[in-house]
């Protein structure tokens, strides 16, 4: 089957581009001298993860316990669950710990440690933990300069039930960058703060084996990761319009797109309507800090060869997408039924809208991948 | 099982509230003298649809052909597919036409009519169509004052393959309202424009049996629907923080929520972290036109009895939600593991994030509903 024959809306994955993206990141990790522990949260499917780990059974990073179970079922045995533990999920976590060689958990709060220690003691298990550190994103993690951070690390180091693996951070603030230079500066900060914190702990007599960093922007552009042991980028498998806007990648590196179809023309308002809306693209607003009117994606011809830089997907309702242009739309070139390829702002959120991805080599559909859902 | 025992994140449906919401809308439709053809796109599940149609086999409105197939499989036989036809989906539409008594389609463009007529002729079927009219939302539909609109209606009226049922509109611009009075004005406009257009067609000798209107805000508050034959609200089954903000309903009428759990406390930044993010809430920005800092939902205690009006879910990443407050957060009242009930901005988009909903009577889990996904 050809891409042009697929009913719309559907999710497209360009396999050549995924292979190139995954190979490049593996090369970068090797060149920078760190282990690649790729995040699988963007695609959540086996085939893409296998390309990321190049045939190995890990290591990987997951964002949900559903992903952890799915990949454990498929033989992956070294998994970092990169969201701080929620106490209500301890039964699931316990079950996973028994099934994989390594399940690494995140902690950054004494309350979480209390719950983990109680559970470990009660059930006779040992939990492997990373202390999450805030390198400037301010979403999660201990303040690396605080006394609390040192206290927590000491507590973990001396715990009989928790085994401190090291420290971990995520430079999510890289997404506020405006260009590659700014991303490089965040990457340097991510490394400096993290290795600085590792040193502070080591100076206090705490063993820190692992220093784990990573976001797609910073890992695409980091120039030096001395002192770091592993990187955890994820979005780079697919990239998206946001990553292209801030300079993590080129538009040609975006491997994930949504095929949508023209279902309405409204010349009086210079508007087109397509049959894909918020349930296909998500409502991620994109790189608004660079272009407040960026809309919800980059519009291309279905084969990806022609771009329509003037077409702007400016509004999404549940199943409708509205496209406009600063110039008069070429109605005869975009009749009812015209299929378009639209690169979403945020491939992690858009991919999660789909039960399967149609995998392409050029214009041929060669496979169908099924992501895992839920928590 | 009790709601407090559910692992998080999960989707909660308050059955008492759904029953009240569906009963009220049925009473409103009866009092206003119109047929209720409820939209099922918000919940996409059998149980809620049955409450909407009160045991009948329709009529219903759907937003995807996947919904149409699902409800056809369950015996629903009168379905309006309320998104303009995409030519690539004609095979699915043809299949459905053979399986249900009535499948009503939307058209507003001569190109769509060409494709439908060709298909109907080629396959020997008859398509029932509504002419979609724009009552001011400017998303889809013909301009009711235009000569094109009259021409299209004439063409449909004389088609041998398309059977014109009537006209249909959706007052989506009601969502820009700031209060109940403004919604009432949009409701009056929705009715006036639509029945005015119906009259214009009738004056031109075109039979218009059905005049279909509907959005949840306008149908909650419309005072007079004289001349209208049916209403198609959908969101009212669940409502959400947005509907409460603009005055379609009270906060107590919101039947859908997300249970999330405190997984981090950051006193230095007066922030809490919960284990539900953009893949649970969607990134619908909510009623920003009323409150630019409204955040992503209304935070309550898990049992829904206590509200935390000062807690604001201000940021969502894939699996993290960040909560802040203008006042110092009461850390000891919200320790790690505290479960919260959060009413999302947009229940249609949030519900679509979940494979099932946990259905509650008070604090007891009494059922689990499974929505249909995809297109």
XYZ file of C-alpha atoms in Angstrom:
750
model
C 0.000 0.000 0.000
C 1.080 3.548 -0.687
C 0.820 6.406 1.766
C -1.563 8.100 -0.663
C -4.013 5.196 -0.225
C -4.273 5.464 3.555
C -7.556 6.726 4.961
C -7.175 9.893 7.022
C -6.477 10.970 9.661
C -3.568 8.669 10.396
C -0.101 8.867 11.902
C 2.893 8.473 9.603
C 6.404 7.448 10.605
C 9.224 7.896 8.108
C 11.423 4.885 8.805
C 14.477 6.197 6.933
C 14.429 9.270 9.140
C 13.923 7.260 12.358
C 16.890 5.092 11.436
C 19.007 8.162 10.730
C 17.926 9.905 13.956
C 18.570 6.858 16.134
C 21.932 6.130 14.504
C 23.045 9.730 14.941
C 22.175 9.815 18.638
C 23.965 6.510 19.227
C 27.033 7.988 17.501
C 26.786 11.160 19.572
C 26.626 9.176 22.821
C 29.652 7.125 21.776
C 31.587 10.217 20.708
C 30.754 11.965 23.990
C 31.763 8.879 25.965
C 28.448 8.246 27.716
C 25.977 5.394 27.789
C 22.779 6.002 25.812
C 19.711 5.139 27.891
C 17.105 6.371 25.420
C 13.683 7.456 26.550
C 10.863 5.544 24.850
C 8.011 7.836 25.918
C 7.714 9.595 22.563
C 6.891 6.532 20.459
C 6.093 3.922 23.177
C 6.537 1.069 20.708
C 8.831 -1.895 20.460
C 10.186 -1.341 16.970
C 11.420 2.200 17.606
C 12.924 1.192 20.958
C 14.861 -1.615 19.255
C 16.337 0.907 16.834
C 17.273 3.098 19.808
C 19.074 0.336 21.700
C 20.467 -1.250 18.534
C 19.373 -4.766 19.316
C 20.244 -4.731 23.027
C 17.743 -5.398 25.869
C 18.224 -1.930 27.248
C 19.038 0.274 28.918
C 15.933 2.385 28.386
C 13.999 5.124 30.135
C 10.207 5.094 30.520
C 7.635 7.652 31.644
C 4.915 5.262 32.825
C 4.724 1.901 34.538
C 2.624 0.709 31.576
C 5.668 1.329 29.378
C 7.873 -0.471 31.908
C 5.572 -3.524 31.907
C 5.320 -3.521 28.116
C 9.068 -3.409 27.596
C 9.715 -5.891 30.403
C 7.334 -8.272 28.626
C 9.441 -7.826 25.502
C 12.638 -8.758 27.311
C 14.049 -5.348 28.194
C 15.799 -5.775 31.522
C 17.321 -2.415 32.450
C 14.691 0.286 32.848
C 14.694 3.695 34.500
C 11.229 4.953 35.409
C 11.882 8.674 35.157
C 8.928 10.061 37.100
C 9.094 10.261 40.889
C 7.362 7.313 42.546
C 3.666 7.694 43.400
C 2.913 5.650 46.552
C -0.306 4.228 45.080
C 1.771 2.504 42.410
C 4.064 0.596 44.784
C 2.368 -2.771 44.044
C 3.076 -2.318 40.309
C 6.625 -1.236 41.016
C 7.216 -4.236 43.286
C 5.956 -6.550 40.596
C 8.318 -4.992 38.044
C 11.319 -5.122 40.334
C 10.910 -8.886 40.456
C 10.715 -9.179 36.677
C 13.648 -7.126 35.387
C 17.322 -7.064 36.286
C 17.285 -3.359 36.973
C 14.375 -1.060 37.623
C 15.659 2.335 38.630
C 13.323 4.669 40.507
C 13.438 8.405 41.120
C 13.189 10.086 44.499
C 13.607 13.691 45.572
C 11.537 13.896 48.785
C 11.824 12.337 52.263
C 8.121 11.438 52.109
C 8.731 9.279 49.046
C 11.734 7.648 50.696
C 9.629 6.852 53.768
C 7.031 5.110 51.624
C 9.620 3.218 49.570
C 11.528 2.069 52.647
C 8.351 0.941 54.408
C 7.275 -0.982 51.332
C 10.716 -2.524 50.786
C 10.923 -3.610 54.412
C 7.390 -4.986 54.449
C 7.847 -6.987 51.252
C 11.525 -7.872 51.561
C 12.661 -6.153 48.396
C 15.450 -3.757 47.533
C 14.768 -0.678 45.428
C 17.379 0.906 43.157
C 16.995 4.658 43.269
C 18.359 7.786 41.649
C 18.279 11.067 43.507
C 16.695 13.546 41.114
C 18.386 16.929 41.007
C 17.060 20.185 39.619
C 19.535 21.649 37.111
C 17.421 24.713 36.405
C 14.156 23.430 34.929
C 12.366 23.720 38.299
C 9.910 20.889 37.687
C 11.316 18.226 39.974
C 14.496 17.379 41.820
C 16.351 18.635 44.841
C 18.113 21.976 44.851
C 21.762 20.901 44.381
C 23.024 23.653 46.692
C 20.610 22.926 49.540
C 21.338 21.208 52.824
C 18.183 19.148 52.265
C 19.788 17.624 49.166
C 22.828 16.469 51.084
C 20.678 15.153 53.903
C 18.542 13.155 51.464
C 21.614 11.754 49.723
C 23.098 10.730 53.080
C 19.869 9.042 54.015
C 19.808 7.125 50.718
C 23.476 6.173 51.012
C 22.889 4.664 54.432
C 19.535 3.038 53.654
C 19.360 -0.737 54.019
C 16.431 -1.011 51.616
C 17.229 1.577 48.971
C 20.316 1.316 46.819
C 21.520 4.693 45.591
C 22.663 4.405 41.975
C 23.522 8.000 41.436
C 21.936 11.283 40.445
C 19.695 12.203 37.552
C 18.466 15.427 35.981
C 16.398 16.646 33.040
C 17.095 20.017 31.433
C 13.529 20.688 30.348
C 14.289 24.400 30.342
C 16.201 23.768 27.120
C 12.791 23.975 25.453
C 12.720 27.696 26.213
C 15.790 28.162 24.018
C 15.602 30.257 20.867
C 18.481 28.723 18.924
C 21.252 26.154 18.973
C 23.633 28.413 20.900
C 21.157 28.815 23.718
C 20.593 25.060 23.789
C 24.364 24.531 24.031
C 24.481 26.857 27.013
C 21.692 24.900 28.747
C 23.525 21.663 27.934
C 26.658 23.000 29.592
C 24.633 24.111 32.620
C 22.905 20.716 32.834
C 26.290 19.013 32.900
C 27.973 21.514 35.210
C 25.212 21.535 37.816
C 24.958 17.772 37.800
C 28.638 16.948 37.993
C 29.015 19.720 40.563
C 26.352 18.075 42.687
C 27.970 14.662 42.200
C 31.235 16.143 43.423
C 29.525 17.718 46.440
C 28.111 14.312 47.386
C 31.434 12.544 46.823
C 33.158 15.163 48.958
C 30.690 14.216 51.687
C 31.692 10.580 51.338
C 28.707 9.466 49.307
C 29.335 7.138 46.401
C 27.789 8.406 43.149
C 28.258 5.831 40.397
C 25.854 7.238 37.862
C 25.391 10.782 36.617
C 22.448 10.764 34.240
C 21.380 13.768 32.155
C 19.287 14.364 29.148
C 16.752 16.141 27.069
C 16.587 15.924 23.314
C 17.672 19.528 22.719
C 20.667 19.339 25.065
C 21.740 15.878 23.930
C 21.555 16.918 20.263
C 23.926 19.808 20.892
C 26.020 19.064 23.992
C 29.711 19.466 23.183
C 31.224 17.953 26.290
C 29.757 15.501 28.800
C 32.852 14.879 30.884
C 31.775 13.537 34.264
C 28.438 12.343 32.974
C 27.837 8.584 32.665
C 24.599 8.390 30.672
C 22.199 10.406 28.526
C 18.411 9.927 28.251
C 17.033 11.751 25.194
C 13.750 10.490 23.758
C 11.998 12.876 21.413
C 14.925 12.698 18.913
C 13.502 9.474 17.458
C 10.667 11.455 15.877
C 11.553 15.103 16.554
C 8.779 17.611 15.779
C 7.990 21.165 14.716
C 9.023 22.482 18.144
C 12.465 20.864 18.040
C 13.008 22.201 14.535
C 11.962 25.698 15.646
C 14.430 25.879 18.535
C 17.284 24.353 16.548
C 17.551 20.800 17.899
C 17.110 19.465 14.374
C 16.190 20.390 10.819
C 12.622 20.125 9.548
C 13.816 17.195 7.383
C 14.703 15.294 10.555
C 11.083 15.158 11.707
C 9.995 11.524 11.300
C 6.446 11.719 12.658
C 3.541 13.400 10.935
C -0.195 13.297 10.603
C -1.943 12.731 7.300
C -5.069 14.863 7.091
C -7.445 15.675 4.285
C -9.073 18.858 3.033
C -12.794 18.673 3.862
C -13.751 22.329 3.461
C -12.802 25.501 1.590
C -13.977 28.921 2.767
C -12.582 31.505 0.342
C -14.428 34.421 1.958
C -12.333 33.804 5.088
C -9.277 32.405 3.255
C -9.618 29.193 5.239
C -9.252 25.466 4.616
C -10.696 22.796 6.888
C -8.953 19.445 7.454
C -10.245 16.322 9.185
C -7.707 16.229 12.002
C -8.078 18.237 15.167
C -7.060 18.293 18.796
C -7.502 14.507 19.123
C -4.829 14.017 16.450
C -2.366 16.864 17.039
C -2.928 17.452 20.759
C -3.256 21.108 21.661
C 0.413 21.699 22.305
C 0.886 25.363 21.406
C 4.383 24.855 19.998
C 7.321 27.234 20.048
C 5.201 30.312 20.768
C 8.167 32.008 22.365
C 9.681 32.218 18.885
C 6.532 32.764 16.845
C 3.277 33.555 18.607
C 1.340 32.622 15.474
C 3.181 29.367 14.766
C -0.041 27.373 14.798
C -0.235 23.657 15.461
C 2.162 22.226 12.890
C 4.131 22.470 9.670
C 2.038 21.791 6.561
C 3.569 19.804 3.704
C 2.395 17.842 0.705
C 1.552 14.238 1.576
C 4.840 12.951 0.167
C 6.735 15.514 2.240
C 8.464 16.874 -0.855
C 6.617 20.179 -1.097
C 6.192 22.473 1.857
C 3.503 25.107 2.264
C 5.238 27.624 4.519
C 2.361 30.071 4.105
C -0.278 27.602 5.332
C -0.888 27.890 9.061
C -2.902 25.383 11.104
C -4.234 28.107 13.367
C -7.129 26.421 15.162
C -8.003 22.943 16.397
C -11.293 21.685 17.690
C -11.886 18.036 18.534
C -11.936 16.688 14.964
C -11.422 19.804 12.859
C -8.266 21.664 11.947
C -8.452 25.110 10.399
C -5.759 26.352 8.056
C -5.253 29.889 6.844
C -2.589 31.859 5.034
C -1.350 35.440 4.812
C -1.655 35.043 1.048
C -4.781 34.016 -0.874
C -4.976 30.223 -0.702
C -4.527 28.426 -4.035
C -7.941 26.725 -3.961
C -7.516 24.744 -7.150
C -4.279 23.189 -5.855
C -5.962 22.080 -2.629
C -9.361 20.687 -3.626
C -11.622 18.678 -1.322
C -9.898 15.355 -0.678
C -6.344 16.704 -0.924
C -4.205 14.857 1.581
C -1.591 16.787 3.502
C 1.271 15.772 5.766
C 1.405 17.915 8.882
C 4.339 17.820 11.311
C 2.899 18.339 14.796
C 4.306 20.731 17.369
C 4.932 17.977 19.897
C 5.322 14.439 18.599
C 5.193 12.879 22.103
C 1.654 14.190 22.645
C 0.481 13.713 19.056
C 1.760 10.131 18.815
C -0.152 9.291 22.007
C -3.364 10.184 20.161
C -2.961 7.191 17.850
C -3.394 3.460 18.383
C -0.979 2.734 15.552
C 1.522 4.442 13.290
C 1.741 3.734 9.566
C 5.435 3.192 8.877
C 6.728 4.399 5.520
C 9.783 3.840 3.326
C 9.419 6.694 0.915
C 5.789 6.511 -0.194
C 5.321 2.804 0.609
C 3.638 1.618 3.808
C 5.984 -1.095 5.070
C 4.858 -1.672 8.653
C 2.440 -0.673 11.384
C 3.661 0.025 14.918
C 1.465 -0.124 18.011
C 2.319 2.063 21.007
C 1.481 1.086 24.569
C -1.020 3.330 26.324
C -2.084 4.196 29.836
C -0.204 4.149 33.082
C -13.492 -0.880 45.711
C -13.397 2.689 46.904
C -12.184 5.619 44.832
C -9.443 6.133 47.413
C -8.040 2.690 46.551
C -7.621 3.352 42.827
C -4.083 3.673 41.519
C -3.373 7.050 39.917
C -3.647 8.622 37.448
C -7.120 7.490 36.489
C -10.302 8.956 35.091
C -13.315 9.243 37.382
C -16.949 9.536 36.330
C -19.532 10.526 38.923
C -22.566 8.490 37.880
C -25.067 10.457 39.961
C -23.996 13.616 38.182
C -24.085 11.994 34.726
C -27.618 10.786 35.415
C -28.657 14.245 36.549
C -26.998 15.956 33.570
C -28.543 13.586 31.025
C -31.993 13.772 32.621
C -31.873 17.551 32.667
C -30.949 17.850 29.005
C -33.682 15.397 28.033
C -36.157 17.527 30.001
C -34.865 20.699 28.357
C -35.280 19.214 24.878
C -38.828 18.112 25.714
C -39.702 21.482 27.214
C -38.299 23.293 24.184
C -40.187 20.972 21.844
C -37.207 19.557 19.960
C -35.767 16.098 19.452
C -32.592 15.397 21.421
C -29.903 13.895 19.179
C -27.102 13.889 21.734
C -23.488 13.967 20.688
C -21.464 11.040 22.061
C -18.014 12.426 21.229
C -17.235 13.531 24.781
C -17.484 10.122 26.440
C -17.494 7.768 23.394
C -18.878 4.927 25.478
C -22.006 2.838 25.390
C -23.190 3.347 28.946
C -23.216 7.132 28.800
C -24.896 7.103 25.386
C -27.662 4.871 26.756
C -28.306 7.387 29.502
C -28.435 10.132 26.868
C -30.971 8.357 24.654
C -32.871 6.907 27.618
C -32.937 3.341 26.347
C -33.691 4.122 22.706
C -31.472 3.095 19.758
C -30.786 6.689 18.846
C -30.800 9.244 17.520
C -27.207 10.163 18.250
C -24.471 12.356 16.827
C -20.873 11.169 16.370
C -17.597 12.890 15.535
C -15.749 9.931 13.993
C -16.600 6.933 11.852
C -15.060 4.764 14.578
C -17.799 6.025 16.910
C -20.397 5.380 14.208
C -19.193 1.777 13.766
C -19.040 1.186 17.509
C -22.574 2.429 18.135
C -23.909 0.672 15.031
C -22.443 -2.553 16.439
C -24.380 -1.869 19.638
C -27.654 -1.483 17.787
C -27.871 2.281 17.391
C -29.604 2.874 14.074
C -29.957 6.634 13.618
C -26.611 8.384 13.525
C -25.483 11.809 12.333
C -21.788 12.002 11.531
C -21.208 15.663 12.282
C -17.928 16.289 10.472
C -17.943 17.034 6.744
C -17.205 13.931 4.678
C -13.570 13.217 3.784
C -13.435 11.475 0.394
C -10.865 8.915 1.595
C -13.464 7.623 4.064
C -16.189 6.852 1.507
C -15.659 3.068 1.761
C -16.275 3.218 5.535
C -19.281 5.456 5.047
C -20.755 3.135 2.423
C -20.365 0.206 4.759
C -22.141 2.084 7.549
C -24.995 3.219 5.312
C -25.813 -0.436 4.698
C -25.784 -1.256 8.408
C -27.927 1.434 10.028
C -31.373 2.781 9.203
C -30.129 6.338 9.027
C -26.637 7.651 8.627
C -26.747 11.391 8.099
C -23.751 13.084 6.494
C -22.647 16.705 6.373
C -21.812 18.652 3.238
C -21.032 22.317 2.640
C -18.957 22.265 -0.553
C -19.643 21.360 -4.183
C -16.424 19.297 -4.264
C -17.749 17.066 -1.493
C -21.087 16.714 -3.243
C -19.290 15.700 -6.460
C -17.436 12.946 -4.615
C -20.519 11.732 -2.758
C -22.642 11.665 -5.917
C -19.966 9.822 -7.890
C -19.624 7.273 -5.120
C -23.383 6.852 -4.694
C -23.853 6.376 -8.428
C -20.957 3.959 -8.737
C -22.079 1.805 -5.813
C -25.847 2.180 -6.149
C -26.412 3.739 -2.749
C -28.322 6.773 -1.537
C -26.730 9.175 0.943
C -28.746 11.186 3.446
C -27.170 14.610 3.833
C -27.507 17.755 5.873
C -26.346 21.052 4.461
C -24.096 22.558 7.128
C -24.623 26.256 7.708
C -22.356 28.712 9.486
C -24.288 30.538 12.208
C -21.305 32.638 13.258
C -18.659 30.203 14.482
C -16.798 30.345 11.132
C -15.390 26.837 11.340
C -17.531 25.078 8.739
C -20.786 25.547 6.878
C -22.067 27.725 4.083
C -22.672 31.432 4.550
C -26.468 31.513 4.966
C -26.777 34.809 3.073
C -24.659 33.739 0.093
C -25.830 32.804 -3.381
C -23.502 29.761 -3.154
C -25.556 28.442 -0.254
C -28.780 28.603 -2.228
C -27.103 27.033 -5.247
C -25.756 24.157 -3.141
C -29.151 23.591 -1.516
C -30.819 23.547 -4.931
C -28.295 21.051 -6.179
C -28.897 18.795 -3.163
C -32.664 19.118 -3.478
C -32.520 17.964 -7.081
C -29.880 15.247 -6.602
C -30.954 11.709 -7.460
C -28.295 10.209 -5.187
C -28.275 12.542 -2.209
C -31.336 12.994 -0.057
C -31.405 16.387 1.626
C -32.639 16.004 5.211
C -32.334 19.584 6.242
C -29.812 22.010 7.609
C -27.452 21.789 10.557
C -25.291 24.208 12.494
C -23.001 24.295 15.523
C -22.627 27.478 17.566
C -19.052 26.819 18.653
C -18.580 30.546 19.168
C -20.674 30.148 22.316
C -17.405 29.025 23.920
C -16.138 32.599 23.643
C -18.940 33.738 25.962
C -18.162 35.222 29.347
C -21.416 34.452 31.129
C -24.860 32.922 30.812
C -26.363 36.058 29.260
C -23.830 36.014 26.460
C -24.493 32.320 25.883
C -28.226 33.056 25.662
C -27.535 35.672 23.012
C -25.472 33.178 20.978
C -28.246 30.610 21.396
C -30.769 33.095 20.002
C -28.433 33.881 17.114
C -27.852 30.181 16.403
C -31.606 29.676 16.201
C -32.350 32.861 14.264
C -29.676 32.340 11.624
C -30.640 28.724 11.142
C -34.384 29.138 10.932
C -33.821 32.223 8.746
C -31.768 30.100 6.373
C -34.391 27.357 6.439
C -37.003 29.942 5.491
C -34.823 31.269 2.682
C -34.536 27.748 1.263
C -38.257 27.091 1.671
C -39.016 30.377 -0.088
C -36.914 29.058 -2.955
C -39.051 25.925 -3.068
C -36.611 23.645 -1.260
C -38.013 21.276 1.333
C -36.203 21.535 4.684
C -37.509 18.893 7.073
C -34.841 19.116 9.712
C -33.324 22.140 11.408
C -30.574 20.864 13.697
C -28.658 23.069 16.124
C -26.548 22.556 19.137
C -23.629 23.149 21.371
C -23.615 22.402 25.071
C -23.504 26.067 26.154
C -26.358 27.137 23.872
C -28.496 24.078 24.571
C -28.063 24.517 28.332
C -29.367 28.059 28.142
C -31.532 28.448 25.018
C -34.920 29.892 25.949
C -36.783 29.373 22.701
C -36.111 26.941 19.863
C -39.208 27.613 17.781
C -38.544 26.446 14.238
C -35.766 24.088 15.285
C -36.403 20.322 15.083
C -33.445 18.859 16.959
C -30.575 19.696 19.294
C -27.165 18.016 19.413
C -25.331 18.870 22.669
C -22.645 16.458 23.844
C -20.275 17.834 26.448
C -23.149 18.275 28.956
C -22.873 14.595 29.956
C -19.595 15.343 31.710
C -19.251 19.142 31.544
C -15.842 20.516 32.584
C -13.989 23.461 34.092
C -14.462 25.472 30.891
C -18.244 25.031 30.847
C -18.415 26.005 34.516
C -16.287 29.096 33.841
C -18.507 30.437 31.055
C -21.732 29.650 32.881
C -23.103 26.571 31.085
C -23.179 24.719 34.396
C -22.093 24.830 38.020
C -18.825 23.271 39.177
C -20.949 20.633 40.957
C -22.316 19.536 37.581
C -18.903 18.412 36.349
C -19.038 14.598 36.253
C -15.579 13.829 34.858
C -12.328 14.256 36.713
C -8.831 12.927 36.959
C -7.425 11.403 40.118
C -3.791 12.391 40.541
C -1.336 12.025 43.380
C 1.191 14.318 45.006
C 4.673 13.065 44.081
C 6.732 16.145 44.925
C 6.807 19.174 47.228
C 9.033 22.177 46.487
C 8.507 24.719 49.268
C 11.206 27.083 47.984
C 9.086 27.588 44.863
C 5.702 27.008 46.570
C 5.042 24.141 44.160
C 3.506 20.682 44.298
C 4.069 18.012 41.662
C 1.358 15.492 40.699
C 1.634 12.373 38.551
C -0.736 13.475 35.796
C 0.308 15.663 32.923
C -0.546 16.506 29.341
C -1.329 12.858 28.515
C -4.079 12.893 31.157
C -5.486 16.431 31.002
C -4.683 17.291 27.364
C -3.188 20.742 26.957
C -6.470 22.531 26.470
C -5.759 26.000 27.862
C -9.274 26.475 29.260
C -11.294 29.642 29.593
C -8.281 31.953 29.239
C -10.532 34.703 27.934
C -11.953 34.918 31.448
C -8.840 34.171 33.456
C -5.456 34.103 31.757
C -4.001 32.187 34.706
C -6.806 29.639 35.022
C -4.406 26.734 34.652
C -5.381 23.270 33.501
C -8.157 22.351 35.911
C -10.021 22.781 39.174
C -8.327 21.082 42.126
C -10.473 19.326 44.731
C -10.041 16.715 47.423
C -10.374 13.177 46.060
C -13.930 12.837 47.356
C -14.873 16.111 45.677
C -16.138 17.529 48.965
C -13.352 20.019 49.608
C -12.133 22.423 46.969
C -8.740 24.076 46.865
C -9.535 27.291 45.004
C -6.044 28.630 45.662
C -4.291 25.620 44.066
C -3.555 26.209 40.403
C -2.404 23.474 37.989
C -0.218 25.908 36.077
C 2.033 23.637 34.015
C 1.778 20.258 32.324
C 4.520 18.193 30.800
C 3.945 14.686 29.473
C 3.488 12.938 32.836
C 3.943 15.749 35.345
C 1.512 18.383 36.544
C 2.756 21.353 38.536
C 0.549 23.075 41.073
C 1.174 26.385 42.743
C -0.759 28.850 44.873
C -0.804 32.565 45.589
C -0.727 31.605 49.262
C 1.858 29.405 50.974
C 0.841 25.792 50.291
C -0.234 23.816 53.365
C 2.480 21.151 53.005
C 1.376 18.992 55.903
C -2.156 18.745 54.499
C -0.849 17.603 51.117
C 1.899 15.065 51.844
C 3.455 12.764 49.244
C 0.775 10.292 48.199
C -2.171 12.658 48.706
C -4.740 11.928 46.023
C -6.545 14.828 44.436
C -9.535 15.083 42.119
C -8.913 17.547 39.312
C -11.668 18.698 36.948
C -10.057 19.196 33.533
C -10.576 22.225 31.330
C -11.978 20.179 28.483
C -13.514 16.818 29.293
C -13.801 15.768 25.610
C -10.036 15.940 25.179
C -9.153 14.643 28.651
C -11.513 11.659 28.439
C -9.902 10.686 25.126
C -6.606 10.260 27.001
C -7.990 7.267 28.917
C -8.771 3.703 27.879
C -11.340 3.412 30.641
C -13.220 5.507 33.167
C -13.740 4.439 36.769
C -17.427 4.997 37.469
C -18.349 6.118 40.976
C -21.472 6.271 43.137
C -20.266 8.524 45.895
C -16.918 7.047 46.888
C -17.643 3.528 45.598
C -16.342 2.297 42.243
C -19.395 0.665 40.672
C -18.438 0.235 37.032
C -15.769 0.759 34.398
C -16.624 2.275 31.018
C -14.526 1.833 27.871
C -14.562 4.556 25.214
C -14.010 3.831 21.534
C -10.878 5.369 20.036
C -9.533 6.319 16.663
C -11.265 7.291 13.480
